[in-house]
């Protein structure tokens, strides 16, 4: 079952009833009400836009709207609860049944939380075993988050996966306040690694989820896991090691040391040395294997994919 930490949907304006118009920001043009907006970012993200000209209702919300059930994230099992919690605010009443049947998803963050004893091992493994550092940009941020972006020219094809320590994130001040407000135990997210992939267009959603349309229930019931698919595509197979001669090992070690054990830097230098058309994957293989041997945990690509299944 797929889970999401953020959804943005578009549906028919008839599926909302305004209960407290003062709770909305109003746009009036030529003495005519054209738009209503409701927006909060704490204790969770909730954005509601009612466009009277386009006859559209736009709703965007994060998984925290589930309150004490946040850990469950947004899914087929919790989607109705998300809308009912919006109704509970008292500013509007959503026709939940109609929205479930007739809404379309325009953006979503597919999210998966897995238990992991040492999240840094997972992040370092992925960072050190990319198939191509030219096609994908890998960044390890100061806060420990690892982001991987597909290097593309168009927004529709852009894809990003973020991997981070969920336990550490939930210890931030705003998140501690959220957990206290909803009586969530302090240890609820301990040893939890979050994988999150952003799908920012209908075309991207259809392709990544293997669905014919982006209706809300089509998205929620997709049997594809785009996180596994993405990682399987970008991470090199490390399960088969080929032996190196002493001379090769020595030279490989020197190159890695010169590049601070950063395979992206190694690849950049190799591209300067080798002629255009050279199979860079083959050139990089000894360096990836040598770096993998340094990983005492013997973590492999299969281990990575298995933890997400």
Coordinates of C-alpha atoms in Angstrom, one line a residue:
X1 CA 0.0 0.0 0.0
X2 CA 1.4 3.4 -1.0
X3 CA 1.6 6.2 1.6
X4 CA 2.0 9.9 1.0
X5 CA 3.0 12.8 3.1
X6 CA 1.5 15.5 0.9
X7 CA -1.3 15.6 -1.7
X8 CA -2.6 18.4 -3.9
X9 CA -5.9 17.8 -5.5
X10 CA -8.3 19.6 -7.9
X11 CA -12.0 19.0 -8.0
X12 CA -15.4 20.6 -8.5
X13 CA -16.4 23.7 -6.7
X14 CA -19.7 22.2 -5.8
X15 CA -18.1 19.8 -3.3
X16 CA -17.5 22.5 -0.7
X17 CA -19.8 24.5 1.5
X18 CA -18.5 27.6 3.3
X19 CA -19.3 27.7 7.0
X20 CA -17.2 30.6 8.1
X21 CA -16.3 33.0 5.3
X22 CA -14.3 35.2 7.7
X23 CA -11.8 32.4 7.9
X24 CA -11.0 32.8 4.2
X25 CA -9.0 35.5 2.4
X26 CA -11.4 37.0 -0.2
X27 CA -10.6 38.3 -3.6
X28 CA -13.2 40.7 -5.1
X29 CA -13.0 42.1 -8.6
X30 CA -15.6 44.5 -10.0
X31 CA -17.8 44.0 -6.9
X32 CA -17.8 40.2 -7.5
X33 CA -16.3 37.6 -5.3
X34 CA -13.9 35.7 -7.5
X35 CA -11.7 33.6 -5.1
X36 CA -11.5 32.4 -1.5
X37 CA -8.3 31.1 0.1
X38 CA -7.6 29.4 3.4
X39 CA -4.0 28.7 4.4
X40 CA -2.3 27.4 7.5
X41 CA 1.2 25.9 8.0
X42 CA 1.0 24.9 11.7
X43 CA 0.3 22.4 13.2
X44 CA 0.1 21.1 9.6
X45 CA -0.1 22.3 6.1
X46 CA -3.6 23.0 4.7
X47 CA -4.3 25.1 1.7
X48 CA -7.9 25.5 0.3
X49 CA -8.6 27.6 -2.8
X50 CA -12.0 28.2 -4.3
X51 CA -11.9 29.6 -7.8
X52 CA -15.4 30.9 -8.7
X53 CA -14.2 31.8 -12.3
X54 CA -12.8 28.4 -13.1
X55 CA -15.3 26.5 -10.9
X56 CA -12.5 24.7 -9.2
X57 CA -11.7 23.6 -5.7
X58 CA -8.0 23.1 -4.9
X59 CA -6.9 21.4 -1.6
X60 CA -3.4 20.7 -0.5
X61 CA -2.5 19.1 2.8
X62 CA 0.2 17.3 4.6
X63 CA 0.1 14.0 6.5
X64 CA 0.2 15.8 9.8
X65 CA -3.5 16.6 9.3
X66 CA -4.0 13.1 10.7
X67 CA -3.0 14.4 14.1
X68 CA -2.3 11.5 16.5
X69 CA -2.4 9.1 13.5
X70 CA 0.3 11.0 11.6
X71 CA 2.6 8.0 11.5
X72 CA 0.1 6.2 9.3
X73 CA 0.5 8.9 6.6
X74 CA -2.0 9.5 3.8
X75 CA -3.3 6.3 2.2
X76 CA -6.4 4.5 1.1
X77 CA -7.0 3.7 4.8
X78 CA -6.7 7.3 6.1
X79 CA -7.8 9.6 3.2
X80 CA -11.4 9.9 4.4
X81 CA -10.0 10.8 7.9
X82 CA -8.0 13.6 6.3
X83 CA -11.1 15.2 4.8
X84 CA -13.1 14.7 8.0
X85 CA -10.4 16.5 10.0
X86 CA -10.7 19.4 7.6
X87 CA -14.4 19.5 8.2
X88 CA -13.8 19.4 11.9
X89 CA -12.1 22.9 11.7
X90 CA -15.5 24.5 11.2
X91 CA -14.5 26.8 8.3
X92 CA -16.0 24.6 5.6
X93 CA -17.8 21.3 4.9
X94 CA -16.4 19.0 2.2
X95 CA -18.5 16.5 0.4
X96 CA -16.1 13.7 1.2
X97 CA -17.7 11.0 -0.9
X98 CA -17.9 13.2 -4.0
X99 CA -14.2 14.3 -3.7
X100 CA -13.0 10.7 -3.2
X101 CA -14.8 9.8 -6.5
X102 CA -14.1 12.9 -8.6
X103 CA -10.9 14.6 -7.5
X104 CA -7.6 14.6 -9.5
X105 CA -4.2 14.6 -8.0
X106 CA -1.8 17.3 -9.5
X107 CA 1.1 16.9 -7.1
X108 CA 2.1 14.4 -4.4
X109 CA 5.0 13.2 -2.2
X110 CA 5.2 9.4 -2.1
X111 CA 6.6 8.6 1.3
X112 CA 7.9 5.5 3.0
X113 CA 9.2 5.2 6.6
X114 CA 11.4 2.2 7.4
X115 CA 13.2 1.2 10.5
X116 CA 16.9 1.4 10.3
X117 CA 19.5 1.0 13.0
X118 CA 22.1 3.2 11.2
X119 CA 20.6 5.6 8.7
X120 CA 24.0 7.1 7.8
X121 CA 25.0 3.7 6.4
X122 CA 22.1 3.8 4.0
X123 CA 22.8 7.3 2.9
X124 CA 26.5 6.8 2.4
X125 CA 25.9 3.6 0.5
X126 CA 23.5 5.3 -2.0
X127 CA 25.8 8.3 -2.3
X128 CA 28.8 6.1 -3.0
X129 CA 27.2 3.7 -5.5
X130 CA 25.4 5.9 -8.0
X131 CA 25.3 4.5 -11.6
X132 CA 25.9 8.0 -13.0
X133 CA 26.9 11.2 -11.3
X134 CA 26.2 13.1 -14.6
X135 CA 22.5 12.1 -14.9
X136 CA 21.8 12.5 -11.2
X137 CA 22.9 15.2 -8.8
X138 CA 23.6 13.9 -5.3
X139 CA 23.8 16.3 -2.3
X140 CA 24.5 15.5 1.4
X141 CA 23.2 18.5 3.4
X142 CA 24.5 19.8 6.7
X143 CA 21.4 18.4 8.5
X144 CA 22.3 14.9 7.2
X145 CA 19.6 14.8 4.5
X146 CA 20.5 13.2 1.3
X147 CA 18.8 14.5 -1.9
X148 CA 19.1 13.0 -5.4
X149 CA 17.8 15.0 -8.4
X150 CA 17.4 13.8 -11.9
X151 CA 19.3 16.2 -14.2
X152 CA 16.7 17.3 -16.7
X153 CA 15.7 20.5 -18.6
X154 CA 12.0 20.4 -18.0
X155 CA 9.9 20.7 -14.9
X156 CA 7.7 17.8 -16.0
X157 CA 10.6 15.4 -16.0
X158 CA 12.3 16.6 -12.8
X159 CA 12.3 14.1 -10.1
X160 CA 13.8 14.3 -6.6
X161 CA 14.1 11.7 -3.8
X162 CA 15.0 12.7 -0.2
X163 CA 16.3 10.4 2.4
X164 CA 16.6 11.5 6.0
X165 CA 16.5 10.7 9.7
X166 CA 12.8 11.1 10.6
X167 CA 13.6 10.7 14.3
X168 CA 16.0 13.7 14.2
X169 CA 13.5 15.8 12.3
X170 CA 10.7 15.1 14.8
X171 CA 12.9 16.4 17.6
X172 CA 12.9 20.0 16.1
X173 CA 11.0 22.5 18.2
X174 CA 7.9 22.8 15.9
X175 CA 7.6 19.0 15.6
X176 CA 8.0 18.5 19.3
X177 CA 5.1 21.0 19.8
X178 CA 3.0 19.0 17.3
X179 CA 3.8 15.7 19.0
X180 CA 2.9 17.2 22.4
X181 CA -0.4 18.6 21.1
X182 CA -1.5 15.3 19.7
X183 CA 0.0 13.1 22.6
X184 CA 2.4 11.3 20.3
X185 CA 5.0 9.4 22.3
X186 CA 8.6 10.8 22.1
X187 CA 9.9 7.4 20.8
X188 CA 7.3 7.0 18.1
X189 CA 9.8 7.8 15.3
X190 CA 13.0 6.4 16.8
X191 CA 15.3 4.6 14.3
X192 CA 13.1 5.6 11.4
X193 CA 14.5 6.5 8.0
X194 CA 12.2 8.4 5.6
X195 CA 12.3 8.0 1.8
X196 CA 10.3 10.6 0.0
X197 CA 9.9 11.2 -3.8
X198 CA 8.3 14.3 -5.2
X199 CA 6.0 14.0 -8.2
X200 CA 5.1 17.4 -9.5
X201 CA 3.0 17.0 -12.5
X202 CA 0.1 14.8 -13.8
X203 CA 2.4 13.3 -16.4
X204 CA 5.0 12.4 -13.8
X205 CA 2.4 10.9 -11.5
X206 CA 0.9 8.7 -14.3
X207 CA 4.3 7.5 -15.4
X208 CA 5.8 6.9 -11.9
X209 CA 2.6 5.2 -10.6
X210 CA 1.8 3.3 -13.8
X211 CA -1.8 4.6 -13.9
X212 CA -4.0 5.8 -16.8
X213 CA -5.3 8.9 -15.0
X214 CA -4.6 10.8 -11.8
X215 CA -7.9 10.4 -10.1
X216 CA -7.5 10.4 -6.4
X217 CA -8.4 6.8 -5.9
X218 CA -6.3 5.7 -8.9
X219 CA -3.2 7.3 -7.3
X220 CA -3.9 5.9 -3.8
X221 CA -4.5 2.4 -5.1
X222 CA -1.5 2.2 -7.4
X223 CA 0.5 -1.0 -7.0
X224 CA 3.7 0.5 -8.2
X225 CA 6.4 1.7 -5.7
X226 CA 8.2 4.7 -7.4
X227 CA 10.7 4.9 -4.6
X228 CA 11.9 1.3 -5.2
X229 CA 11.8 1.9 -9.0
X230 CA 13.8 5.1 -8.7
X231 CA 16.5 3.6 -6.5
X232 CA 16.7 0.5 -8.5
X233 CA 17.4 2.6 -11.6
X234 CA 20.0 4.9 -10.1
X235 CA 22.0 2.6 -7.7
X236 CA 24.7 0.4 -9.1
X237 CA 24.7 -3.3 -8.5
X238 CA 27.3 -3.9 -5.8
X239 CA 26.7 -7.6 -5.1
X240 CA 29.4 -8.8 -7.5
X241 CA 33.0 -7.8 -6.8
X242 CA 35.7 -8.5 -9.2
X243 CA 39.3 -9.0 -7.8
X244 CA 41.8 -6.3 -8.4
X245 CA 45.6 -6.7 -8.8
X246 CA 47.9 -5.1 -6.2
X247 CA 48.9 -2.4 -8.6
X248 CA 45.3 -1.6 -9.5
X249 CA 44.3 -1.6 -5.9
X250 CA 47.1 0.9 -5.1
X251 CA 46.2 3.2 -7.9
X252 CA 42.5 3.0 -7.2
X253 CA 43.2 3.9 -3.5
X254 CA 45.3 6.9 -4.5
X255 CA 42.6 8.2 -6.8
X256 CA 39.9 7.8 -4.2
X257 CA 42.1 9.5 -1.5
X258 CA 42.8 12.4 -3.9
X259 CA 39.1 12.8 -4.5
X260 CA 38.2 12.6 -0.8
X261 CA 36.4 9.3 -1.5
X262 CA 33.8 11.2 -3.4
X263 CA 32.8 9.2 -6.5
X264 CA 31.2 12.2 -8.1
X265 CA 34.6 13.9 -8.1
X266 CA 36.3 10.8 -9.4
X267 CA 33.8 10.6 -12.3
X268 CA 34.4 14.2 -13.1
X269 CA 38.1 13.6 -13.4
X270 CA 37.7 10.4 -15.3
X271 CA 35.6 12.3 -17.9
X272 CA 38.4 14.7 -18.4
X273 CA 41.0 11.9 -18.9
X274 CA 39.0 9.6 -21.1
X275 CA 37.7 10.4 -24.6
X276 CA 34.1 11.1 -25.5
X277 CA 32.2 7.8 -26.0
X278 CA 34.1 5.9 -23.4
X279 CA 32.0 3.6 -21.2
X280 CA 32.3 5.6 -18.0
X281 CA 30.3 3.0 -16.0
X282 CA 33.1 0.5 -16.8
X283 CA 35.8 3.0 -15.8
X284 CA 34.1 3.8 -12.5
X285 CA 33.4 0.2 -11.5
X286 CA 36.8 -0.5 -9.8
X287 CA 36.4 2.7 -7.7
X288 CA 32.9 1.9 -6.7
X289 CA 33.9 -1.7 -5.7
X290 CA 37.0 -0.4 -3.7
X291 CA 34.8 2.1 -1.8
X292 CA 32.2 -0.6 -1.2
X293 CA 34.8 -2.8 0.5
X294 CA 35.4 -0.1 3.0
X295 CA 31.8 -0.4 4.1
X296 CA 32.2 -2.7 7.1
X297 CA 28.4 -3.3 7.3
X298 CA 28.5 -5.0 3.9
X299 CA 25.3 -3.3 2.9
X300 CA 24.3 -4.0 -0.7
X301 CA 21.8 -2.9 -3.3
X302 CA 19.6 -5.9 -2.5
X303 CA 19.6 -4.9 1.2
X304 CA 18.4 -1.4 0.2
X305 CA 15.6 -2.6 -2.0
X306 CA 14.5 -5.3 0.4
X307 CA 14.1 -2.9 3.3
X308 CA 11.6 -0.9 1.1
X309 CA 9.5 -3.9 0.0

